[in-house]
Amino acid sequence: MLYLHLFIEMNKTESGSEKSIKVQLIIEVAQRRFGLYGVEKTSMQEIADDLKLSKAFLYYYFPDKERLYKAVVEKEQNEFLARISEKILNIQEPELLLREYVSTRLSYFRTLLNISRLRLEAYSDLKPVFRETISLFKEKEKEIIVRIFEKGVSKGIFSIKDPDQTASLFLDLLKGLRISVVNDKKTLFIEQKEYDRLLEKTIAFTDIFIKGLKIK
Amino acid sequence: MLYLHLFIEMNKTESGSEKSIKVQLIIEVAQRRFGLYGVEKTSMQEIADDLKLSKAFLYYYFPDKERLYKAVVEKEQNEFLARISEKILNIQEPELLLREYVSTRLSYFRTLLNISRLRLEAYSDLKPVFRETISLFKEKEKEIIVRIFEKGVSKGIFSIKDPDQTASLFLDLLKGLRISVVNDKKTLFIEQKEYDRLLEKTIAFTDIFIKGLKIK
DNA sequence: ATCTGACTATTTAAACAAAATGGTCAGACA
DNA sequence: TGTCTGACCATTTTGTTTAAATAGTCAGAT
C-alpha cells in the first residue's frame, strides 16, 4: 500500500491542512463535480479528465472513491465550522448566536445536499468510514449548541435542565424540519422556493424554541 | 362500471358510515392483513381467501386494490379522529389538550406505519387518489390544532400571532421528529425501543413548544 | 343484484449478456 | 526512490428476455 503514509496524514484531522497541494487540488476538482452532479453521477475518470491526468493518478493519492468523497465532505464541514466559529467570536447574546447558527447551518445543508444528491434518508446506509465522519460532526455540532445553551443559562436568560439532551433534541428538530419540508420526492435537487419555505419555517421554529427556553 | 354507485357512496365521507355490512367486512379483513404484512405483501387473493369468497367478489365492491387500501387508511384516520374528538370534549386546558393530541397521534402513526410498511418518505410517490385523502386528513389535523391554539389564546394563556401558520409548523415539526428519530433504514418495522425514544423526544419537544407559546 | 370461474393485462422476478466504472499493477520516467 | 501511466481485471450497473405472480375483467350462473 503505497498511499499509506498519505492516508494517515490525511486522517489526522486535527493537525490537518498539511495536505499536499496535489491532494488539495484533487479535492477541489472533486468538490466542484460533486457539487454539480452529485457523487454517484461523477466518475473517477471524469475527475481525472478535469485534471488532465490519468485515473490511476487519483488512486495514488486516494485509496478509493469513498475516501475522496469523505475528504470533500470534511472540507465542507470544516468550512462550515470555520464560519460558525468566526461568528461565535463576535456575538455575545446566546439568542442571536442560536439564530446565526441556524441560518448558517441551513446553507451548509444545501451544499451537502448538492454534493450527495442522495435521498435524504440515504444517510442510513452509509459505510463505516462515513459514520465516523458524520458522528464526529454531529458531536461538534452538539458541542456548539450546548455551549450556546450553557452561556444562556449562566447569563440567566435560559432555563435548561439538561443542556446536552436539549441540544440533541434541537438538532433532531432542525433535521426533521429539513426532511419534512423539502420532501425530496422526484426532483432530488432543492429548489429555491422550497429552500425559502424551509428558511421561513426554521426561523419561526427557532423563535418559539428560544422563547420556550427563556426564563419567565 | 357496476361499482359506481357504491364508490360514490363510499366517497361522501361526511355522511359516511352508510357502507354496507359487506364493504365493512372487506375493509376489516384487509385492515388486519395490511396491519400484519403491509399492503405490498398482501394479495387480493389472500383477502378473498380469508373471507372464503372469490377474488372477483372484492372487485365487485372495490374498483381496485388502491381504493381498498384507501378505505382502510380512511378507517384508521376516522378512528384516530374519533379518539381525539372524545378527548377534546373532556379536556378544557389547551396545554393538556395539546399533550393528549401528541400522544394519541403518535400511536396512530405507529398503526399507519404497520399498514403501509413503506419507507416513510414513500408518501411522496402516492397516487392522486391518495394525495386527496392525506391532504384532507392534514387539514382536519391542522384544524384541531388551530382550535386548541385559539382556545389557548382566548383563555389568555397562549400568545400566537398566526395560529394557522403556527399549527402547520407544529405538525411539520412532529412529522420531522418522527422521520428523524425512527430512521427506518433496513428494519422497516418500528421497534419498541425506537418508539419509546421517539415518545420521549416528542414529549420534551412539546414541553418546550408549549412554553414557547405561553404568555410571559 | 350478487357472486364465480376462467380469462387477460400488468407487474414483478429471475437469468443472462453488455457496458460502465471502480480498482490494481508492472513498469516508464524523472 | 517517488510519481505517474496504460493496460488490465473485478464488480456493479444497465438492458433484455422470459417466466411467474398478481391485479383486474367479464360472460354467465344463481
CSV table of N, CA and C in Angstrom, one decimal, chain B residues 57-188:
chain,number,residue,atom,x,y,z
B,57,PHE,N,-65.2,-11.2,-6.1
B,57,PHE,CA,-66.1,-10.6,-5.1
B,57,PHE,C,-65.6,-9.2,-4.7
B,58,LEU,N,-64.3,-9.2,-4.4
B,58,LEU,CA,-63.7,-8.0,-3.9
B,58,LEU,C,-63.8,-6.9,-5.0
B,59,TYR,N,-63.6,-7.3,-6.2
B,59,TYR,CA,-63.7,-6.3,-7.3
B,59,TYR,C,-65.1,-5.9,-7.6
B,60,TYR,N,-66.0,-6.6,-7.1
B,60,TYR,CA,-67.4,-6.1,-7.2
B,60,TYR,C,-67.7,-4.9,-6.3
B,61,TYR,N,-67.0,-4.9,-5.2
B,61,TYR,CA,-67.2,-3.8,-4.2
B,61,TYR,C,-66.1,-2.7,-4.2
B,62,PHE,N,-65.0,-3.1,-4.8
B,62,PHE,CA,-63.9,-2.1,-4.9
B,62,PHE,C,-63.3,-2.1,-6.3
B,63,PRO,N,-63.2,-0.9,-6.9
B,63,PRO,CA,-62.7,-0.8,-8.2
B,63,PRO,C,-61.2,-1.4,-8.3
B,64,ASP,N,-60.4,-1.1,-7.3
B,64,ASP,CA,-59.0,-1.7,-7.4
B,64,ASP,C,-58.4,-1.7,-6.0
B,65,LYS,N,-57.3,-2.3,-5.9
B,65,LYS,CA,-56.6,-2.5,-4.6
B,65,LYS,C,-56.4,-1.2,-3.9
B,66,GLU,N,-56.0,-0.2,-4.7
B,66,GLU,CA,-55.6,1.1,-4.1
B,66,GLU,C,-56.8,1.7,-3.4
B,67,ARG,N,-58.0,1.5,-4.0
B,67,ARG,CA,-59.2,2.1,-3.3
B,67,ARG,C,-59.5,1.3,-2.0
B,68,LEU,N,-59.2,0.0,-2.0
B,68,LEU,CA,-59.4,-0.7,-0.8
B,68,LEU,C,-58.4,-0.2,0.3
B,69,TYR,N,-57.2,-0.1,-0.1
B,69,TYR,CA,-56.2,0.5,0.7
B,69,TYR,C,-56.6,1.8,1.3
B,70,LYS,N,-57.1,2.6,0.4
B,70,LYS,CA,-57.5,4.0,0.8
B,70,LYS,C,-58.6,3.9,1.9
B,71,ALA,N,-59.6,2.9,1.6
B,71,ALA,CA,-60.7,2.7,2.6
B,71,ALA,C,-60.1,2.4,4.0
B,72,VAL,N,-59.1,1.5,4.0
B,72,VAL,CA,-58.5,1.1,5.3
B,72,VAL,C,-57.9,2.3,5.9
B,73,VAL,N,-57.1,3.0,5.2
B,73,VAL,CA,-56.4,4.2,5.8
B,73,VAL,C,-57.5,5.2,6.3
B,74,GLU,N,-58.5,5.4,5.5
B,74,GLU,CA,-59.6,6.3,6.0
B,74,GLU,C,-60.2,5.8,7.3
B,75,LYS,N,-60.4,4.5,7.4
B,75,LYS,CA,-61.0,4.0,8.6
B,75,LYS,C,-60.1,4.3,9.8
B,76,GLU,N,-58.8,4.1,9.6
B,76,GLU,CA,-57.8,4.4,10.6
B,76,GLU,C,-57.9,5.8,11.0
B,77,GLN,N,-57.9,6.7,10.0
B,77,GLN,CA,-58.0,8.1,10.2
B,77,GLN,C,-59.2,8.5,11.1
B,78,ASN,N,-60.3,7.9,10.7
B,78,ASN,CA,-61.5,8.2,11.4
B,78,ASN,C,-61.5,7.7,12.8
B,79,GLU,N,-60.9,6.6,13.0
B,79,GLU,CA,-60.7,6.1,14.4
B,79,GLU,C,-59.9,7.0,15.2
B,80,PHE,N,-58.8,7.5,14.6
B,80,PHE,CA,-57.9,8.4,15.3
B,80,PHE,C,-58.7,9.7,15.6
B,81,LEU,N,-59.4,10.2,14.6
B,81,LEU,CA,-60.1,11.5,14.8
B,81,LEU,C,-61.2,11.3,15.9
B,82,ALA,N,-61.8,10.2,15.9
B,82,ALA,CA,-62.8,9.9,16.9
B,82,ALA,C,-62.2,9.9,18.3
B,83,ARG,N,-61.1,9.2,18.4
B,83,ARG,CA,-60.4,9.2,19.8
B,83,ARG,C,-60.1,10.6,20.2
B,84,ILE,N,-59.6,11.4,19.3
B,84,ILE,CA,-59.2,12.8,19.6
B,84,ILE,C,-60.4,13.6,20.0
B,85,SER,N,-61.4,13.5,19.2
B,85,SER,CA,-62.6,14.3,19.5
B,85,SER,C,-63.2,14.0,20.9
B,86,GLU,N,-63.2,12.8,21.2
B,86,GLU,CA,-63.7,12.4,22.5
B,86,GLU,C,-62.9,13.1,23.6
B,87,LYS,N,-61.6,13.1,23.4
B,87,LYS,CA,-60.7,13.8,24.4
B,87,LYS,C,-61.0,15.2,24.5
B,88,ILE,N,-61.2,15.8,23.3
B,88,ILE,CA,-61.4,17.2,23.3
B,88,ILE,C,-62.6,17.7,24.1
B,89,LEU,N,-63.6,16.8,24.0
B,89,LEU,CA,-64.8,17.1,24.8
B,89,LEU,C,-64.6,17.1,26.3
B,90,ASN,N,-63.7,16.3,26.7
B,90,ASN,CA,-63.5,16.2,28.2
B,90,ASN,C,-62.4,17.1,28.8
B,91,ILE,N,-61.5,17.6,27.9
B,91,ILE,CA,-60.4,18.4,28.4
B,91,ILE,C,-60.6,19.8,28.1
B,92,GLN,N,-60.4,20.7,29.1
B,92,GLN,CA,-60.6,22.1,28.9
B,92,GLN,C,-59.3,22.9,28.7
B,93,GLU,N,-58.2,22.4,29.4
B,93,GLU,CA,-57.0,23.1,29.3
B,93,GLU,C,-56.3,22.9,28.0
B,94,PRO,N,-56.0,23.9,27.2
B,94,PRO,CA,-55.3,23.8,25.9
B,94,PRO,C,-54.0,23.1,26.0
B,95,GLU,N,-53.3,23.3,27.1
B,95,GLU,CA,-52.0,22.7,27.3
B,95,GLU,C,-52.1,21.2,27.3
B,96,LEU,N,-53.0,20.7,28.2
B,96,LEU,CA,-53.2,19.3,28.3
B,96,LEU,C,-53.8,18.7,27.0
B,97,LEU,N,-54.6,19.5,26.3
B,97,LEU,CA,-55.2,19.1,25.0
B,97,LEU,C,-54.1,18.8,24.0
B,98,LEU,N,-53.1,19.7,24.0
B,98,LEU,CA,-52.1,19.5,23.0
B,98,LEU,C,-51.2,18.3,23.3
B,99,ARG,N,-51.0,18.1,24.6
B,99,ARG,CA,-50.2,16.9,25.0
B,99,ARG,C,-51.0,15.6,24.7
B,100,GLU,N,-52.3,15.6,24.9
B,100,GLU,CA,-53.1,14.4,24.6
B,100,GLU,C,-53.1,14.2,23.1
B,101,TYR,N,-53.2,15.3,22.3
B,101,TYR,CA,-53.2,15.2,20.9
B,101,TYR,C,-51.9,14.5,20.4
B,102,VAL,N,-50.8,15.0,21.0
B,102,VAL,CA,-49.5,14.5,20.5
B,102,VAL,C,-49.3,13.0,20.8
B,103,SER,N,-49.7,12.5,22.0
B,103,SER,CA,-49.5,11.1,22.3
B,103,SER,C,-50.5,10.2,21.5
B,104,THR,N,-51.7,10.7,21.3
B,104,THR,CA,-52.6,9.9,20.5
B,104,THR,C,-52.2,9.8,19.1
B,105,ARG,N,-51.7,10.9,18.6
B,105,ARG,CA,-51.3,11.0,17.2
B,105,ARG,C,-50.1,10.0,17.0
B,106,LEU,N,-49.3,9.9,18.0
B,106,LEU,CA,-48.1,9.1,17.9
B,106,LEU,C,-48.5,7.6,17.8
B,107,SER,N,-49.5,7.2,18.5
B,107,SER,CA,-49.9,5.8,18.4
B,107,SER,C,-50.6,5.5,17.0
B,108,TYR,N,-51.2,6.5,16.5
B,108,TYR,CA,-51.8,6.4,15.2
B,108,TYR,C,-50.7,6.3,14.2
B,109,PHE,N,-49.7,7.0,14.3
B,109,PHE,CA,-48.5,6.9,13.4
B,109,PHE,C,-48.0,5.5,13.4
B,110,ARG,N,-47.9,4.9,14.5
B,110,ARG,CA,-47.4,3.5,14.6
B,110,ARG,C,-48.3,2.6,13.8
B,111,THR,N,-49.6,2.7,13.9
B,111,THR,CA,-50.5,1.9,13.2
B,111,THR,C,-50.3,2.1,11.7
B,112,LEU,N,-50.3,3.3,11.3
B,112,LEU,CA,-50.2,3.6,9.9
B,112,LEU,C,-48.9,3.0,9.3
B,113,LEU,N,-47.8,3.1,10.1
B,113,LEU,CA,-46.6,2.6,9.6
B,113,LEU,C,-46.7,1.1,9.4
B,114,ASN,N,-47.4,0.4,10.2
B,114,ASN,CA,-47.6,-1.0,10.1
B,114,ASN,C,-48.4,-1.4,8.8
B,115,ILE,N,-49.4,-0.5,8.6
B,115,ILE,CA,-50.2,-0.8,7.4
B,115,ILE,C,-49.5,-0.6,6.1
B,116,SER,N,-48.7,0.5,6.0
B,116,SER,CA,-48.1,0.8,4.8
B,116,SER,C,-46.8,0.0,4.6
B,117,ARG,N,-46.0,-0.1,5.6
B,117,ARG,CA,-44.8,-0.8,5.5
B,117,ARG,C,-43.9,-0.3,4.4
B,118,LEU,N,-44.1,1.0,4.1
B,118,LEU,CA,-43.3,1.6,3.1
B,118,LEU,C,-42.3,2.4,3.8
B,119,ARG,N,-41.2,2.7,3.1
B,119,ARG,CA,-40.3,3.7,3.6
B,119,ARG,C,-41.1,4.9,3.9
B,120,LEU,N,-40.8,5.6,4.9
B,120,LEU,CA,-41.6,6.8,5.3
B,120,LEU,C,-41.8,7.8,4.2
B,121,GLU,N,-40.8,8.1,3.5
B,121,GLU,CA,-40.9,9.1,2.5
B,121,GLU,C,-41.7,8.7,1.3
B,122,ALA,N,-42.0,7.4,1.3
B,122,ALA,CA,-42.8,6.9,0.2
B,122,ALA,C,-44.1,7.6,0.0
B,123,TYR,N,-44.4,8.4,1.0
B,123,TYR,CA,-45.5,9.3,1.0
B,123,TYR,C,-45.5,10.1,-0.3
B,124,SER,N,-44.3,10.4,-0.8
B,124,SER,CA,-44.2,11.2,-1.9
B,124,SER,C,-44.9,10.7,-3.2
B,125,ASP,N,-44.4,9.4,-3.6
B,125,ASP,CA,-44.9,8.9,-4.8
B,125,ASP,C,-46.3,8.2,-4.7
B,126,LEU,N,-47.2,8.9,-4.1
B,126,LEU,CA,-48.5,8.2,-4.0
B,126,LEU,C,-49.5,8.8,-5.0
B,127,LYS,N,-50.4,8.0,-5.4
B,127,LYS,CA,-51.3,8.3,-6.5
B,127,LYS,C,-52.2,9.5,-6.1
B,128,PRO,N,-52.7,10.2,-7.1
B,128,PRO,CA,-53.7,11.3,-6.8
B,128,PRO,C,-54.8,10.9,-5.9
B,129,VAL,N,-55.3,9.7,-6.0
B,129,VAL,CA,-56.4,9.3,-5.1
B,129,VAL,C,-56.0,9.4,-3.7
B,130,PHE,N,-54.7,9.2,-3.4
B,130,PHE,CA,-54.3,9.3,-2.0
B,130,PHE,C,-53.9,10.7,-1.6
B,131,ARG,N,-53.3,11.4,-2.4
B,131,ARG,CA,-53.0,12.8,-2.1
B,131,ARG,C,-54.2,13.4,-1.4
B,132,GLU,N,-55.3,13.2,-2.1
B,132,GLU,CA,-56.6,13.8,-1.6
B,132,GLU,C,-56.8,13.4,-0.2
B,133,THR,N,-56.8,12.1,0.1
B,133,THR,CA,-57.1,11.5,1.4
B,133,THR,C,-56.1,12.1,2.4
B,134,ILE,N,-54.8,12.1,2.1
B,134,ILE,CA,-53.8,12.6,3.0
B,134,ILE,C,-54.0,14.1,3.3
B,135,SER,N,-54.2,14.9,2.2
B,135,SER,CA,-54.3,16.3,2.4
B,135,SER,C,-55.6,16.7,3.2
B,136,LEU,N,-56.6,15.9,3.0
B,136,LEU,CA,-57.8,16.1,3.7
B,136,LEU,C,-57.6,15.9,5.2
B,137,PHE,N,-56.9,14.8,5.5
B,137,PHE,CA,-56.6,14.5,6.9
B,137,PHE,C,-55.7,15.5,7.5
B,138,LYS,N,-54.7,16.0,6.7
B,138,LYS,CA,-53.8,17.0,7.2
B,138,LYS,C,-54.6,18.3,7.6
B,139,GLU,N,-55.6,18.6,6.7
B,139,GLU,CA,-56.4,19.8,7.0
B,139,GLU,C,-57.2,19.6,8.3
B,140,LYS,N,-57.8,18.4,8.5
B,140,LYS,CA,-58.5,18.2,9.7
B,140,LYS,C,-57.6,18.3,10.9
B,141,GLU,N,-56.4,17.7,10.8
B,141,GLU,CA,-55.4,17.7,11.8
B,141,GLU,C,-55.1,19.1,12.2
B,142,LYS,N,-54.8,19.9,11.2
B,142,LYS,CA,-54.5,21.3,11.4
B,142,LYS,C,-55.6,22.0,12.1
B,143,GLU,N,-56.8,21.7,11.6
B,143,GLU,CA,-58.0,22.4,12.2
B,143,GLU,C,-58.1,22.2,13.7
B,144,ILE,N,-57.8,20.9,14.1
B,144,ILE,CA,-57.8,20.6,15.5
B,144,ILE,C,-56.8,21.4,16.3
B,145,ILE,N,-55.6,21.4,15.8
B,145,ILE,CA,-54.5,22.2,16.4
B,145,ILE,C,-54.8,23.7,16.5
B,146,VAL,N,-55.3,24.2,15.4
B,146,VAL,CA,-55.7,25.6,15.3
B,146,VAL,C,-56.7,25.9,16.4
B,147,ARG,N,-57.7,25.0,16.6
B,147,ARG,CA,-58.7,25.3,17.6
B,147,ARG,C,-58.1,25.2,19.0
B,148,ILE,N,-57.2,24.3,19.2
B,148,ILE,CA,-56.5,24.3,20.5
B,148,ILE,C,-55.8,25.6,20.8
B,149,PHE,N,-55.1,26.0,19.7
B,149,PHE,CA,-54.3,27.2,19.9
B,149,PHE,C,-55.2,28.4,20.2
B,150,GLU,N,-56.3,28.5,19.4
B,150,GLU,CA,-57.2,29.6,19.6
B,150,GLU,C,-57.8,29.6,21.0
B,151,LYS,N,-58.2,28.4,21.4
B,151,LYS,CA,-58.7,28.3,22.8
B,151,LYS,C,-57.7,28.9,23.8
B,152,GLY,N,-56.4,28.5,23.5
B,152,GLY,CA,-55.4,29.0,24.4
B,152,GLY,C,-55.2,30.5,24.4
B,153,VAL,N,-55.4,31.0,23.2
B,153,VAL,CA,-55.3,32.5,23.0
B,153,VAL,C,-56.4,33.2,23.7
B,154,SER,N,-57.6,32.6,23.5
B,154,SER,CA,-58.8,33.3,24.1
B,154,SER,C,-58.8,33.2,25.6
B,155,LYS,N,-58.2,32.1,26.1
B,155,LYS,CA,-58.1,32.0,27.5
B,155,LYS,C,-57.0,32.8,28.1
B,156,GLY,N,-56.2,33.5,27.3
B,156,GLY,CA,-55.1,34.3,27.7
B,156,GLY,C,-53.9,33.6,28.1
B,157,ILE,N,-53.8,32.3,27.7
B,157,ILE,CA,-52.6,31.5,28.1
B,157,ILE,C,-51.6,31.6,27.0
B,158,PHE,N,-52.0,31.5,25.7
B,158,PHE,CA,-51.0,31.5,24.6
B,158,PHE,C,-50.9,32.8,24.0
B,159,SER,N,-49.8,33.1,23.4
B,159,SER,CA,-49.6,34.3,22.6
B,159,SER,C,-49.2,33.8,21.2
B,160,ILE,N,-50.1,33.8,20.3
B,160,ILE,CA,-49.9,33.3,18.9
B,160,ILE,C,-50.4,34.3,17.9
B,161,LYS,N,-49.5,34.8,17.0
B,161,LYS,CA,-49.9,35.8,16.0
B,161,LYS,C,-50.8,35.1,15.0
B,162,ASP,N,-50.2,34.1,14.3
B,162,ASP,CA,-50.9,33.4,13.2
B,162,ASP,C,-51.1,31.9,13.6
B,163,PRO,N,-52.2,31.6,14.2
B,163,PRO,CA,-52.5,30.2,14.7
B,163,PRO,C,-52.4,29.2,13.5
B,164,ASP,N,-52.9,29.6,12.4
B,164,ASP,CA,-52.9,28.7,11.3
B,164,ASP,C,-51.4,28.3,10.9
B,165,GLN,N,-50.6,29.3,10.7
B,165,GLN,CA,-49.2,29.0,10.4
B,165,GLN,C,-48.5,28.3,11.5
B,166,THR,N,-48.7,28.7,12.7
B,166,THR,CA,-48.1,28.0,13.8
B,166,THR,C,-48.5,26.5,13.9
B,167,ALA,N,-49.8,26.3,13.6
B,167,ALA,CA,-50.2,24.9,13.6
B,167,ALA,C,-49.5,24.1,12.6
B,168,SER,N,-49.4,24.6,11.4
B,168,SER,CA,-48.7,23.7,10.4
B,168,SER,C,-47.2,23.6,10.7
B,169,LEU,N,-46.7,24.6,11.3
B,169,LEU,CA,-45.3,24.5,11.8
B,169,LEU,C,-45.2,23.3,12.8
B,170,PHE,N,-46.1,23.4,13.8
B,170,PHE,CA,-46.1,22.4,14.8
B,170,PHE,C,-46.2,21.0,14.2
B,171,LEU,N,-47.1,20.8,13.3
B,171,LEU,CA,-47.3,19.5,12.6
B,171,LEU,C,-46.1,19.1,11.8
B,172,ASP,N,-45.5,20.0,11.2
B,172,ASP,CA,-44.2,19.7,10.4
B,172,ASP,C,-43.1,19.2,11.4
B,173,LEU,N,-43.1,19.9,12.5
B,173,LEU,CA,-42.0,19.5,13.5
B,173,LEU,C,-42.3,18.1,14.0
B,174,LEU,N,-43.5,17.8,14.3
B,174,LEU,CA,-43.8,16.5,14.8
B,174,LEU,C,-43.5,15.4,13.8
B,175,LYS,N,-43.9,15.7,12.5
B,175,LYS,CA,-43.6,14.8,11.4
B,175,LYS,C,-42.1,14.6,11.3
B,176,GLY,N,-41.4,15.8,11.3
B,176,GLY,CA,-39.9,15.8,11.1
B,176,GLY,C,-39.3,15.0,12.2
B,177,LEU,N,-39.7,15.2,13.4
B,177,LEU,CA,-39.1,14.5,14.5
B,177,LEU,C,-39.3,13.0,14.4
B,178,ARG,N,-40.5,12.6,13.9
B,178,ARG,CA,-40.8,11.2,13.7
B,178,ARG,C,-39.8,10.6,12.7
B,179,ILE,N,-39.7,11.2,11.5
B,179,ILE,CA,-38.8,10.8,10.5
B,179,ILE,C,-37.4,10.7,11.0
B,180,SER,N,-37.0,11.8,11.6
B,180,SER,CA,-35.6,12.0,12.0
B,180,SER,C,-35.2,11.0,13.1
B,181,VAL,N,-36.1,10.6,13.9
B,181,VAL,CA,-35.8,9.7,15.0
B,181,VAL,C,-35.9,8.2,14.7
B,182,VAL,N,-36.9,7.8,13.9
B,182,VAL,CA,-37.1,6.4,13.7
B,182,VAL,C,-36.3,5.9,12.5
B,183,ASN,N,-35.4,6.8,11.9
B,183,ASN,CA,-34.7,6.4,10.7
B,183,ASN,C,-34.9,4.9,10.3
B,184,ASP,N,-35.9,4.8,9.4
B,184,ASP,CA,-36.4,3.4,9.1
B,184,ASP,C,-35.4,2.4,8.5
B,185,LYS,N,-34.3,2.9,8.0
B,185,LYS,CA,-33.2,2.1,7.4
B,185,LYS,C,-33.7,0.7,6.9
B,186,LYS,N,-33.0,-0.3,7.2
B,186,LYS,CA,-33.3,-1.6,6.7
B,186,LYS,C,-34.5,-2.3,7.5
B,187,THR,N,-34.5,-2.1,8.8
B,187,THR,CA,-35.5,-2.8,9.6
B,187,THR,C,-36.9,-2.7,9.1
B,188,LEU,N,-37.4,-1.5,8.8
B,188,LEU,CA,-38.7,-1.2,8.1
B,188,LEU,C,-39.8,-1.4,9.1
